[in-house]
Coordinates of C-alpha atoms in Angstrom, one line a residue:
Chain A
M1 CA -16.7 -20.7 -6.0
R2 CA -16.3 -23.5 -9.3
N3 CA -15.0 -27.0 -8.1
G4 CA -15.7 -28.1 -4.7
L5 CA -14.2 -27.2 -1.7
G6 CA -13.5 -30.6 -1.0
S7 CA -10.5 -32.4 -1.4
P8 CA -8.2 -31.0 -4.2
C9 CA -8.8 -34.6 -5.0
G10 CA -12.5 -34.7 -5.5
R11 CA -12.0 -31.1 -7.2
L12 CA -10.5 -32.6 -9.9
L13 CA -13.1 -35.0 -10.7
M14 CA -15.2 -33.1 -10.5
S15 CA -13.6 -30.1 -12.8
A16 CA -11.7 -32.9 -15.5
P17 CA -14.3 -32.4 -18.6
A18 CA -16.0 -34.7 -20.8
T19 CA -13.0 -34.1 -23.3
S20 CA -10.3 -34.8 -20.8
Q21 CA -12.0 -38.4 -19.0
A22 CA -7.9 -39.5 -20.2
R23 CA -6.6 -36.7 -17.9
G24 CA -8.6 -36.9 -15.7
G25 CA -8.4 -40.1 -15.1
A26 CA -4.5 -39.7 -14.7
A27 CA -4.8 -37.6 -11.9
H28 CA -7.3 -40.1 -10.4
G29 CA -4.1 -42.9 -10.3
L30 CA -2.4 -39.9 -9.2
C31 CA -4.7 -39.6 -6.2
A32 CA -5.1 -42.6 -5.2
F33 CA -0.8 -42.8 -5.4
A34 CA -0.7 -40.0 -3.1
R35 CA -2.2 -41.6 -0.5
L36 CA -0.4 -44.8 -0.5
L37 CA 2.8 -42.5 -0.7
P38 CA 4.4 -42.8 2.7
A39 CA 4.7 -46.6 2.2
A40 CA 6.7 -45.4 -1.5
L41 CA 8.7 -42.9 0.7
I42 CA 10.2 -45.7 2.4
A43 CA 10.5 -48.1 -0.3
A44 CA 12.3 -46.0 -2.3
A45 CA 14.2 -43.5 0.5
V46 CA 17.3 -45.8 0.1
L47 CA 17.6 -45.0 -3.3
T48 CA 17.6 -41.3 -3.4
S49 CA 20.4 -39.5 -4.1
P50 CA 21.1 -35.8 -3.8
V51 CA 20.3 -33.1 -6.7
R52 CA 21.3 -30.3 -7.2
G53 CA 21.2 -27.6 -9.3
Q54 CA 18.9 -26.5 -12.7
D55 CA 19.6 -30.5 -14.2
G56 CA 19.0 -32.3 -10.9
G57 CA 15.4 -30.0 -11.2
R58 CA 14.5 -30.6 -14.1
S59 CA 14.8 -34.6 -13.8
I60 CA 12.5 -34.4 -11.2
A61 CA 10.7 -32.0 -12.9
E62 CA 10.7 -34.5 -16.0
G63 CA 11.1 -37.5 -14.3
G64 CA 10.3 -37.8 -10.3
S65 CA 12.4 -37.7 -7.5
G66 CA 13.7 -40.5 -6.3
G67 CA 12.3 -40.5 -2.8
G68 CA 8.8 -41.0 -4.3
A69 CA 7.3 -37.9 -5.7
P70 CA 6.1 -38.3 -9.5
A71 CA 6.9 -36.8 -12.3
C72 CA 6.0 -32.6 -11.8
S73 CA 5.8 -32.1 -15.6
S74 CA 2.5 -35.2 -15.4
C75 CA 0.1 -31.9 -13.6
H76 CA 1.5 -29.1 -14.2
G77 CA 2.5 -29.9 -18.3
Q78 CA 6.0 -30.3 -20.1
Q79 CA 6.9 -26.3 -20.5
G80 CA 5.4 -25.7 -16.4
E81 CA 1.7 -24.1 -18.1
G82 CA -0.3 -25.5 -14.9
Q83 CA -3.5 -27.3 -17.1
P84 CA -6.0 -24.6 -17.0
D85 CA -9.4 -27.2 -16.9
S86 CA -7.9 -28.9 -13.8
G87 CA -7.1 -26.4 -12.1
F88 CA -3.0 -27.1 -11.8
P89 CA -1.0 -24.2 -11.2
R90 CA 1.6 -22.7 -14.4
L91 CA 4.5 -22.4 -12.5
S92 CA 7.1 -21.3 -15.8
G93 CA 8.4 -17.7 -14.6
L94 CA 7.0 -17.2 -11.0
D95 CA 10.3 -16.5 -8.5
R96 CA 12.0 -19.0 -7.3
G97 CA 11.9 -17.8 -3.4
Y98 CA 8.5 -17.7 -3.9
L99 CA 8.8 -21.5 -4.9
T100 CA 10.3 -22.7 -2.2
H101 CA 8.7 -21.5 0.1
Q102 CA 4.9 -22.7 -1.3
L103 CA 6.9 -26.6 -1.0
D104 CA 8.8 -25.9 2.1
S105 CA 4.7 -24.8 3.7
F106 CA 3.6 -27.7 1.1
A107 CA 5.7 -30.5 3.8
S108 CA 5.7 -28.7 6.7
G109 CA 1.8 -27.7 6.8
G110 CA 1.4 -24.7 6.5
R111 CA -0.6 -25.0 3.4
K112 CA -2.6 -28.1 3.1
N113 CA -3.5 -30.0 -0.7
E114 CA -3.9 -33.6 -0.8
I115 CA -1.8 -34.2 -3.4
M116 CA 1.3 -31.9 -2.8
G117 CA 1.8 -32.4 0.8
P118 CA 2.9 -35.5 -0.1
I119 CA 4.7 -35.1 -3.5
A120 CA 6.5 -31.6 -1.4
S121 CA 7.2 -34.6 1.9
A122 CA 8.6 -36.7 -0.8
L123 CA 11.4 -34.3 -2.1
T124 CA 13.9 -33.7 0.7
P125 CA 14.5 -29.8 1.0
E126 CA 17.8 -29.4 -1.0
E127 CA 15.3 -31.1 -4.3
R128 CA 12.7 -28.5 -3.5
S129 CA 14.4 -26.1 -4.7
A130 CA 16.7 -27.7 -7.5
V131 CA 12.7 -28.0 -8.6
A132 CA 12.0 -24.3 -7.7
A133 CA 15.0 -23.1 -9.7
F134 CA 13.9 -25.5 -12.8
Y135 CA 10.6 -23.0 -12.5
A136 CA 11.6 -20.6 -12.4
G137 CA 14.8 -20.5 -15.4
L138 CA 11.3 -21.5 -17.3
S139 CA 9.5 -18.7 -20.1
A140 CA 6.4 -18.0 -18.2
A141 CA 4.9 -18.0 -22.1
G142 CA 4.1 -20.8 -21.9
A143 CA 0.6 -19.8 -20.3
Q144 CA -2.2 -19.5 -21.9
T145 CA -4.7 -16.5 -21.2
K146 CA -7.6 -15.9 -22.3
P147 CA -9.5 -13.4 -23.8
S148 CA -11.7 -10.5 -21.6
S149 CA -15.3 -11.8 -20.8
Q150 CA -18.1 -9.1 -19.3
S151 CA -17.4 -10.4 -15.7
V152 CA -13.3 -9.5 -16.5
S153 CA -13.7 -5.6 -15.7
A154 CA -15.3 -5.7 -13.0
G155 CA -12.7 -7.8 -12.1
G156 CA -10.1 -6.0 -13.1
Q157 CA -12.2 -3.1 -10.6
L158 CA -11.6 -4.0 -8.2
A159 CA -7.7 -5.0 -8.5
R160 CA -6.6 -1.9 -10.3
L161 CA -8.7 0.0 -7.6
G162 CA -9.4 -2.4 -4.7
E163 CA -12.5 -1.7 -2.4
W164 CA -11.6 0.0 -0.2
S165 CA -15.1 0.9 1.7
N166 CA -14.7 -2.5 3.0
G167 CA -10.7 -2.9 3.5
V168 CA -9.3 -4.5 0.1
P169 CA -6.4 -2.7 -1.2
P170 CA -5.6 -3.1 -4.2
C171 CA -3.9 -6.5 -5.7
I172 CA -1.8 -4.4 -8.1
S173 CA -0.5 -2.8 -5.3
C174 CA 1.1 -6.0 -4.0
H175 CA 1.3 -8.4 -7.3
G176 CA 2.5 -5.6 -9.2
P177 CA 0.5 -2.9 -11.5
T178 CA 1.2 -5.8 -15.0
G179 CA -0.1 -9.4 -12.2
A180 CA 4.0 -9.6 -13.0
G181 CA 4.3 -10.1 -8.8
V182 CA 6.7 -8.7 -6.8
G183 CA 10.4 -10.4 -5.9
G184 CA 10.6 -13.2 -4.2
V185 CA 7.2 -12.9 -1.7
F186 CA 4.6 -11.8 -4.1
P187 CA 3.9 -14.4 -6.6
A188 CA 2.8 -13.4 -10.9
L189 CA -0.6 -13.3 -11.4
A190 CA -1.2 -13.0 -14.3
G191 CA -2.3 -15.3 -16.7
Q192 CA -2.8 -17.7 -13.7
N193 CA -5.7 -20.1 -14.3
A194 CA -8.9 -18.8 -12.7
T195 CA -9.7 -22.1 -11.1
Y196 CA -7.1 -22.1 -9.2
I197 CA -6.5 -18.7 -8.4
A198 CA -10.1 -19.0 -7.2
N199 CA -9.2 -22.4 -4.8
Q200 CA -6.7 -20.4 -3.6
L201 CA -8.3 -17.1 -2.5
N202 CA -11.3 -19.4 -1.4
A203 CA -8.1 -21.8 0.4
W204 CA -7.4 -18.4 2.6
R205 CA -11.0 -18.2 3.2
N206 CA -11.5 -21.9 5.0
G207 CA -8.0 -21.9 6.3
E208 CA -6.7 -24.9 4.2
R209 CA -3.7 -21.6 3.4
A210 CA -2.1 -19.9 6.1
N211 CA 1.1 -19.7 4.6
D212 CA 1.1 -16.1 3.8
P213 CA 4.2 -13.8 5.8
M214 CA 1.8 -12.2 8.7
G215 CA -1.4 -13.2 7.4
L216 CA -1.2 -10.7 4.1
M217 CA -2.8 -12.6 1.2
A218 CA -5.7 -14.2 4.0
A219 CA -6.8 -10.5 5.7
V220 CA -7.9 -9.4 1.6
A221 CA -9.1 -12.6 0.7
K222 CA -11.3 -13.1 3.4
R223 CA -13.2 -9.5 3.4
L224 CA -13.6 -10.9 -0.5
T225 CA -17.5 -12.9 -1.9
E226 CA -17.3 -15.6 -4.1
R227 CA -18.6 -13.1 -6.5
Q228 CA -15.5 -10.6 -6.4
I229 CA -13.3 -13.8 -6.2
E230 CA -14.5 -14.8 -9.7
E231 CA -14.3 -11.7 -11.6
V232 CA -11.1 -11.1 -10.6
A233 CA -9.8 -14.8 -11.0
A234 CA -11.1 -14.2 -14.9
F235 CA -9.3 -11.1 -15.4
F236 CA -5.7 -12.0 -14.5
E237 CA -6.3 -14.8 -16.6
T238 CA -6.3 -12.9 -19.3
L239 CA -3.5 -11.3 -18.5
T240 CA -0.1 -11.9 -20.3
P241 CA 2.3 -13.4 -17.6
T242 CA 5.6 -11.1 -17.9
R243 CA 8.5 -12.1 -15.3
P244 CA 9.4 -9.2 -12.8
G245 CA 12.3 -8.2 -14.8
A246 CA 11.2 -7.2 -17.7
T247 CA 10.9 -5.2 -19.3
P248 CA 7.3 -5.2 -20.7
Chain B
M1 CA -17.1 43.2 41.0
S2 CA -16.2 47.3 41.4
K3 CA -18.3 48.1 37.9
A4 CA -21.6 48.0 38.0
P5 CA -23.0 44.4 36.5
F6 CA -24.5 45.3 33.4
D7 CA -28.3 44.5 33.2
P8 CA -29.2 40.1 33.2
A9 CA -30.0 40.6 29.0
T10 CA -26.9 42.4 28.0
Q11 CA -25.0 39.4 30.0
A12 CA -27.0 37.1 28.2
A13 CA -25.9 38.1 25.0
V14 CA -22.5 38.3 25.4
V15 CA -22.0 34.5 26.3
V16 CA -23.9 33.9 23.9
F17 CA -22.3 36.3 21.4
I18 CA -18.9 35.0 22.5
G19 CA -20.2 31.4 22.4
L20 CA -20.9 31.9 18.8
A21 CA -17.7 33.0 17.6
F22 CA -15.7 31.0 19.9
L23 CA -18.1 28.1 17.7
V24 CA -17.5 30.1 14.7
G25 CA -13.5 30.0 15.4
R26 CA -12.6 27.0 15.7
T27 CA -14.2 25.5 12.3
L28 CA -11.9 27.9 10.4
P29 CA -8.3 26.5 10.0
W30 CA -7.3 30.6 10.2
S31 CA -8.6 32.1 12.9
A32 CA -7.3 30.9 17.1
P33 CA -2.8 31.0 16.6
G34 CA -2.6 28.6 19.2
E35 CA -4.6 26.4 16.8
E36 CA -3.0 26.7 13.0
P37 CA -0.9 23.4 13.1
A38 CA -4.2 21.1 14.2
A39 CA -6.5 22.2 11.5
A40 CA -4.5 23.5 8.6
A41 CA -1.4 21.7 8.5
R42 CA -2.0 18.7 9.7
A43 CA -5.4 19.2 6.7
T44 CA -3.0 17.5 4.4
A45 CA -0.4 16.5 6.9
V46 CA 1.1 14.4 3.7
E47 CA 3.6 18.3 4.1
A48 CA 2.1 19.9 7.5
K49 CA 4.9 22.0 9.0
A50 CA 7.1 21.5 11.5
P51 CA 5.0 22.3 14.9
P52 CA 6.0 25.4 16.2
Q53 CA 6.9 25.9 20.2
T54 CA 5.1 23.9 21.8
P55 CA 5.0 19.8 20.4
A56 CA 2.2 18.7 18.4
A57 CA 1.3 15.7 19.7
P58 CA 0.1 16.2 22.8
Q59 CA -2.7 19.6 21.2
Q60 CA -3.6 17.7 18.7
A61 CA -4.8 14.9 21.0
K62 CA -6.9 17.0 22.5
T63 CA -8.8 18.2 19.3
S64 CA -9.1 15.0 16.9
Q65 CA -12.5 14.2 16.4
S66 CA -11.4 11.3 14.7
P67 CA -12.5 8.3 15.1
P68 CA -10.4 5.6 16.6
A69 CA -8.2 3.9 14.3
A70 CA -9.8 0.3 12.8
P71 CA -8.6 -2.5 10.8
I72 CA -11.5 -1.2 8.2
A73 CA -11.8 2.6 7.6
Q74 CA -14.4 4.0 9.2
P75 CA -18.1 5.2 6.5
A76 CA -17.1 9.3 7.5
A77 CA -19.8 11.5 7.6
F78 CA -18.8 12.4 3.5
T79 CA -18.7 10.2 1.3
P80 CA -16.8 11.6 -2.3
Q81 CA -19.1 11.3 -5.6
P82 CA -17.8 7.4 -7.6
E83 CA -16.0 7.7 -10.7
T84 CA -19.5 7.7 -12.8
S85 CA -20.4 11.2 -12.3
I86 CA -16.4 12.5 -13.3
P87 CA -19.4 14.7 -17.0
D88 CA -17.9 13.6 -20.4
D89 CA -17.1 17.4 -20.7
D90 CA -13.4 19.2 -20.9
F91 CA -13.8 19.6 -17.3
G92 CA -14.3 16.4 -16.8
K93 CA -10.7 15.5 -18.7
A94 CA -9.4 17.8 -16.1
I95 CA -10.6 15.5 -13.9
R96 CA -8.8 12.7 -15.3
F97 CA -6.0 14.3 -15.9
G98 CA -6.1 14.8 -12.4
E99 CA -6.6 11.5 -11.5
S100 CA -4.1 10.2 -13.5
I101 CA -1.7 12.3 -12.2
F102 CA -2.6 11.0 -8.2
Q103 CA -2.5 8.0 -9.4
D104 CA 1.3 7.8 -10.9
T105 CA 2.4 11.5 -10.5
K106 CA 6.2 10.5 -12.4
T107 CA 4.6 9.3 -15.9
N108 CA 2.0 11.9 -15.7
A109 CA 4.0 15.5 -14.1
P110 CA 7.1 14.6 -15.8
G111 CA 9.6 17.1 -14.4
Y112 CA 7.7 18.0 -11.2
V113 CA 8.9 14.7 -9.0
G114 CA 12.3 13.8 -7.4
N115 CA 12.2 10.7 -6.5
D116 CA 9.6 7.0 -6.0
L117 CA 6.3 8.0 -5.5
R118 CA 3.1 9.0 -5.8
C119 CA 1.2 11.3 -4.2
A120 CA -1.6 7.5 -3.9
N121 CA 0.9 5.5 -1.7
C122 CA 0.0 8.8 1.2
H123 CA -3.3 9.2 0.1
L124 CA -4.9 5.7 -0.6
D125 CA -7.6 4.6 -2.6
R126 CA -6.7 7.4 -4.4
G127 CA -7.6 10.4 -2.0
R128 CA -10.5 9.4 -1.2
L129 CA -9.9 7.2 2.3
P130 CA -10.9 8.7 5.0
N131 CA -7.7 9.1 8.2
S132 CA -5.4 8.8 4.8
A133 CA -5.8 12.2 4.3
P134 CA -8.5 12.5 1.5
L135 CA -7.8 14.7 -0.5
W136 CA -11.4 15.9 -0.4
A137 CA -11.2 17.0 3.8
A138 CA -8.3 19.1 2.6
Y139 CA -9.7 21.5 -0.7
V140 CA -12.7 22.6 1.5
L141 CA -10.2 24.2 4.3
Y142 CA -8.4 26.2 1.9
P143 CA -7.5 29.2 1.7
A144 CA -5.3 28.3 4.6
Y145 CA -2.5 30.8 6.3
R146 CA 0.1 28.7 6.8
S147 CA 2.6 29.1 9.3
K148 CA 5.2 27.0 7.0
N149 CA 5.8 29.7 4.4
E150 CA 3.9 32.7 6.6
H151 CA 1.0 34.1 4.4
V152 CA -2.8 32.5 3.0
N153 CA -2.1 29.8 0.7
T154 CA -4.3 28.6 -2.1
F155 CA -5.1 25.1 -2.4
A156 CA -3.1 25.2 -5.5
E157 CA 0.4 27.0 -3.8
R158 CA -0.6 23.6 -0.9
L159 CA -0.6 21.2 -4.3
Q160 CA 2.9 23.5 -5.7
G161 CA 3.9 21.9 -1.5
C162 CA 3.9 18.6 -2.5
F163 CA 6.0 19.0 -5.6
R164 CA 8.1 20.5 -4.1
F165 CA 8.4 18.4 -0.5
S166 CA 6.4 15.3 -0.2
M167 CA 8.1 14.7 -4.2
N168 CA 10.8 15.7 -3.8
G169 CA 10.4 17.2 -7.3
K170 CA 9.8 20.7 -8.5
A171 CA 7.2 23.9 -8.1
P172 CA 4.8 23.5 -10.9
P173 CA 4.1 26.6 -11.8
L174 CA 0.2 28.4 -10.7
G175 CA -1.7 28.5 -13.2
D176 CA 0.5 24.9 -15.2
P177 CA -2.0 22.1 -16.1
V178 CA -0.7 19.8 -13.7
L179 CA -1.9 21.7 -10.7
V180 CA -5.3 22.4 -13.0
A181 CA -6.1 19.0 -13.1
L182 CA -5.4 17.9 -9.5
E183 CA -7.8 20.9 -8.1
S184 CA -9.6 20.1 -10.4
Y185 CA -10.3 16.3 -9.2
A186 CA -9.9 17.6 -6.0
Y187 CA -12.9 19.4 -5.9
F188 CA -14.7 16.9 -7.7
L189 CA -14.4 15.0 -5.2
A190 CA -15.5 17.5 -2.4
R191 CA -18.5 17.9 -3.8
G192 CA -21.2 18.6 -2.2
A193 CA -19.4 18.8 0.9
P194 CA -19.4 21.3 3.5
T195 CA -16.4 24.0 3.4
G196 CA -14.4 25.6 6.3
V197 CA -15.7 22.4 8.5
K198 CA -12.5 20.3 9.2
L199 CA -14.6 16.3 8.5
A200 CA -14.4 13.1 9.6
G201 CA -11.8 11.2 8.0
Q202 CA -9.2 14.5 7.8
G203 CA -5.7 14.1 7.7
Y204 CA -4.5 11.2 9.9
P205 CA -5.8 10.8 13.5
A206 CA -2.8 11.8 15.5
L207 CA -2.2 10.0 17.9
K208 CA -1.0 10.9 21.5
K209 CA 2.2 11.2 22.5
P210 CA 4.3 8.4 23.9
E211 CA 6.2 8.2 27.0
S212 CA 9.1 8.7 24.5
F213 CA 9.5 7.0 21.5
D214 CA 12.5 4.8 19.9
F215 CA 15.1 4.2 16.5
G216 CA 16.1 0.5 18.2
R217 CA 12.8 -0.3 18.5
G218 CA 11.7 1.1 16.2
A219 CA 13.8 -1.0 14.3
E220 CA 13.0 -3.9 15.3
V221 CA 9.2 -3.0 14.2
Y222 CA 10.2 -2.9 10.9
A223 CA 11.8 -5.7 10.1
Q224 CA 8.8 -7.6 11.7
K225 CA 5.9 -5.3 10.0
C226 CA 7.7 -3.5 7.1
A227 CA 11.2 -4.9 5.4
I228 CA 9.4 -7.4 3.6
C229 CA 7.4 -4.8 1.5
H230 CA 9.1 -1.5 1.6
G231 CA 13.5 -3.4 1.5
P232 CA 15.6 -3.8 5.0
E233 CA 17.1 -0.6 4.3
G234 CA 14.3 0.9 2.9
Q235 CA 14.6 1.0 -1.2
G236 CA 11.1 0.5 -1.1
Q237 CA 10.6 -3.0 -4.1
K238 CA 10.1 -2.6 -7.8
S239 CA 7.9 -4.9 -10.2
A240 CA 10.2 -4.1 -13.8
S241 CA 10.9 -0.1 -14.2
A242 CA 7.6 -0.1 -11.5
T243 CA 7.5 1.8 -7.9
V244 CA 5.3 -1.0 -6.4
F245 CA 6.2 -0.5 -2.5
P246 CA 7.8 3.0 -1.9
P247 CA 11.0 3.6 -0.4
L248 CA 11.0 5.3 2.5
W249 CA 14.0 7.0 2.9
G250 CA 17.4 7.3 0.8
P251 CA 17.6 9.2 -2.1
A252 CA 14.2 7.5 -3.7
S253 CA 11.7 8.7 -0.9
Y254 CA 10.7 12.7 0.8
N255 CA 12.5 15.0 1.2
W256 CA 13.6 16.2 4.4
G257 CA 10.6 19.0 4.4
A258 CA 8.0 16.9 3.6
G259 CA 5.2 17.1 6.3
M260 CA 6.3 12.7 7.2
A261 CA 9.6 13.9 8.1
V262 CA 7.9 15.0 10.7
I263 CA 7.5 11.8 13.6
S264 CA 4.3 12.5 14.9
N265 CA 3.2 13.4 10.8
A266 CA 4.5 9.8 10.4
A267 CA 3.4 7.6 14.0
A268 CA -0.5 8.3 12.5
F269 CA -0.7 7.8 8.5
I270 CA 1.1 4.8 9.9
K271 CA -1.1 3.9 13.0
S272 CA -4.1 4.4 10.7
N273 CA -2.9 3.0 7.6
M274 CA -0.3 0.1 7.7
P275 CA 0.8 -2.6 7.3
L276 CA -1.6 -2.5 3.7
G277 CA -4.7 -3.7 5.0
Q278 CA -4.4 -3.7 8.2
G279 CA -4.4 -0.6 9.2
G280 CA -4.9 -0.6 13.0
S281 CA -3.6 -3.7 14.1
L282 CA -0.1 -1.5 15.5
S283 CA 0.2 -0.4 18.9
D284 CA 0.2 3.0 19.3
Q285 CA 3.9 2.8 20.6
E286 CA 5.0 1.3 17.4
A287 CA 3.8 2.7 15.4
W288 CA 5.8 5.7 16.8
D289 CA 9.3 3.8 17.2
V290 CA 8.9 2.6 13.8
A291 CA 7.9 6.9 12.9
A292 CA 11.3 8.0 15.1
F293 CA 13.3 5.1 12.7
L294 CA 12.1 6.7 9.4
D295 CA 12.2 9.7 9.6
G296 CA 15.3 8.5 12.0
H297 CA 17.3 8.1 8.8
E298 CA 19.2 10.3 5.6
R299 CA 17.0 11.4 2.5
P300 CA 17.0 14.2 0.3
Q301 CA 18.0 17.7 1.9
D302 CA 15.3 20.3 2.7
P303 CA 15.4 22.6 0.7
R304 CA 15.2 25.7 2.2
F305 CA 18.5 24.7 3.8
A306 CA 19.6 28.0 5.0
Q307 CA 23.9 27.8 5.0
T308 CA 24.1 25.1 7.3
V309 CA 22.1 22.2 9.7
E310 CA 22.3 24.2 12.6
A311 CA 20.8 26.6 11.4
T312 CA 18.4 25.0 8.9
R313 CA 17.1 22.6 12.2
A314 CA 17.3 25.9 13.7
K315 CA 14.7 27.9 10.8
F316 CA 12.4 25.0 10.3
H317 CA 13.3 21.7 12.0
D318 CA 13.2 23.5 16.2
T319 CA 10.9 19.8 17.2
P320 CA 11.7 17.4 19.3
M321 CA 8.9 15.7 16.1
S322 CA 12.1 16.1 13.1
A323 CA 14.8 14.4 14.1
Y324 CA 17.3 16.6 11.1
G325 CA 19.9 18.7 13.0
T326 CA 20.3 15.9 14.9
T327 CA 22.6 13.0 15.2
V328 CA 21.5 9.7 15.1
N329 CA 22.3 6.3 15.8
G330 CA 26.3 7.6 15.1
V331 CA 24.9 9.7 12.1
L332 CA 24.0 13.8 11.7
L333 CA 20.9 13.9 10.4
G334 CA 20.9 16.2 7.0
A335 CA 24.5 16.5 7.0
S336 CA 25.3 14.0 4.5
S337 CA 22.0 15.0 2.8
P338 CA 21.2 13.7 -1.4
P339 CA 20.6 16.9 -2.9
S340 CA 17.0 17.9 -3.0
G341 CA 14.8 18.0 -6.6
P342 CA 15.2 16.3 -9.5
A343 CA 18.3 15.0 -10.8
P344 CA 18.8 16.9 -14.2
S345 CA 19.6 13.6 -15.9
R346 CA 15.8 12.2 -14.7

């Protein structure tokens, strides 16, 4: 476990390193904002206008929505590259169907998160799909990958071979041989930041995330040890993100 | 009892002898002819023969000693060698090559593969997983008589069958580096296992045959539990050019001669191993129904095709466990199969 398991806002604060005080502060502000969101929502509802297509998606990403959702880029980065130190995920180049499903899950509560729950609820279904399309259209290259370290090779072993004696199939048998993801259901993991990956695996273990089809991912995550989570998260962070459609 | 009985000592000796012979017989794949499908063919069920006259399932259920399927693989009595004990010499190189063929068959055995499958698709955990037809359990059951081709098969010949049918490809000639490497890998995994013994975890644990199995019910199971990975049309899914989820029917899947085209084998594999990571979660009935659904679709022609679909059925598929040559969902299966074998252009 990299960060505390408690509230994601707390998680943000705890994980903000000294060098990024300003960012941690900004995140804190946004957390406070998120708590006030229902009120903001009502106030802003009148101003909401329907958003269509990629342009609509871009304007939400960069400037927030009329319904009160803040600019996504404030946390997910200008190019959707995420913020590894804070565990904000990369969104750029992830599959459109997958991103839409996640935003819908945050809104419905199938995936519980104090920050993203209110933000996704502030978006209309149309806006969710527009902003998903926008991020899906960005190049995945914005993500930073880290050089390999020691724990990475153990993580790589788990990713490639699984641990069948404990019922864990290889991660790549669902997420693809290069971690580039498969179709709209199995997300890319290559180049995603390790803090975020570990947080998700823990979220499945403790039931905060229960939106995966057929419980496919929960069945895997619940069999992993904390150490395996650290190692496999570190491994995927070192991989270069590629689009599943692109030939490597 | 008109003749004088044997004296008690002789009687006892005869009883012991018969008993011993029976025990030995049951552990050897080639002895009692009636047991042949239970031992050798099911041994490596991926390409197991179509059962002879009697439906195989009840018989297999009776003779099966495998533990019941469970979400987590049961610890088997035999554990194959760890990777770290592969020797660092030329033999070790052959073992590693065998493992890489097993994992990525088309790349490492080009020319011999005619579909998008890998050995490891049906033999999970690189041929190590119990109840997923592990290589170590198959290796020790050969040579064996197989009624699929009516002669004693060596292990290498058995591997040729996998290429011809399950991989819809071309059998590498005996002595080919591909076969040598695969046999070396299997030998390595089986090192220390008793020869000629059906080990726990061997094959796919047979399922008791239900009253009936049904294509339509299978279609529902498929849509709910399988299509998310294998695609609504059974076509599988790729990431870039690599097949991640194997195609289950159609031109890129196993052909009609493969063991997996036998419904009882597919049902057994599915029950123990699918959905991935959730083996044992389907009911027996669901496993049978969905197996009948998969194997009720067109796939590449049986390479032993004998002039007509009817004749081919009569010769190789005359069992309720094969849908070849029957009409399912309005399609006469076998009548418009894609050709068998690797496409010339590949």
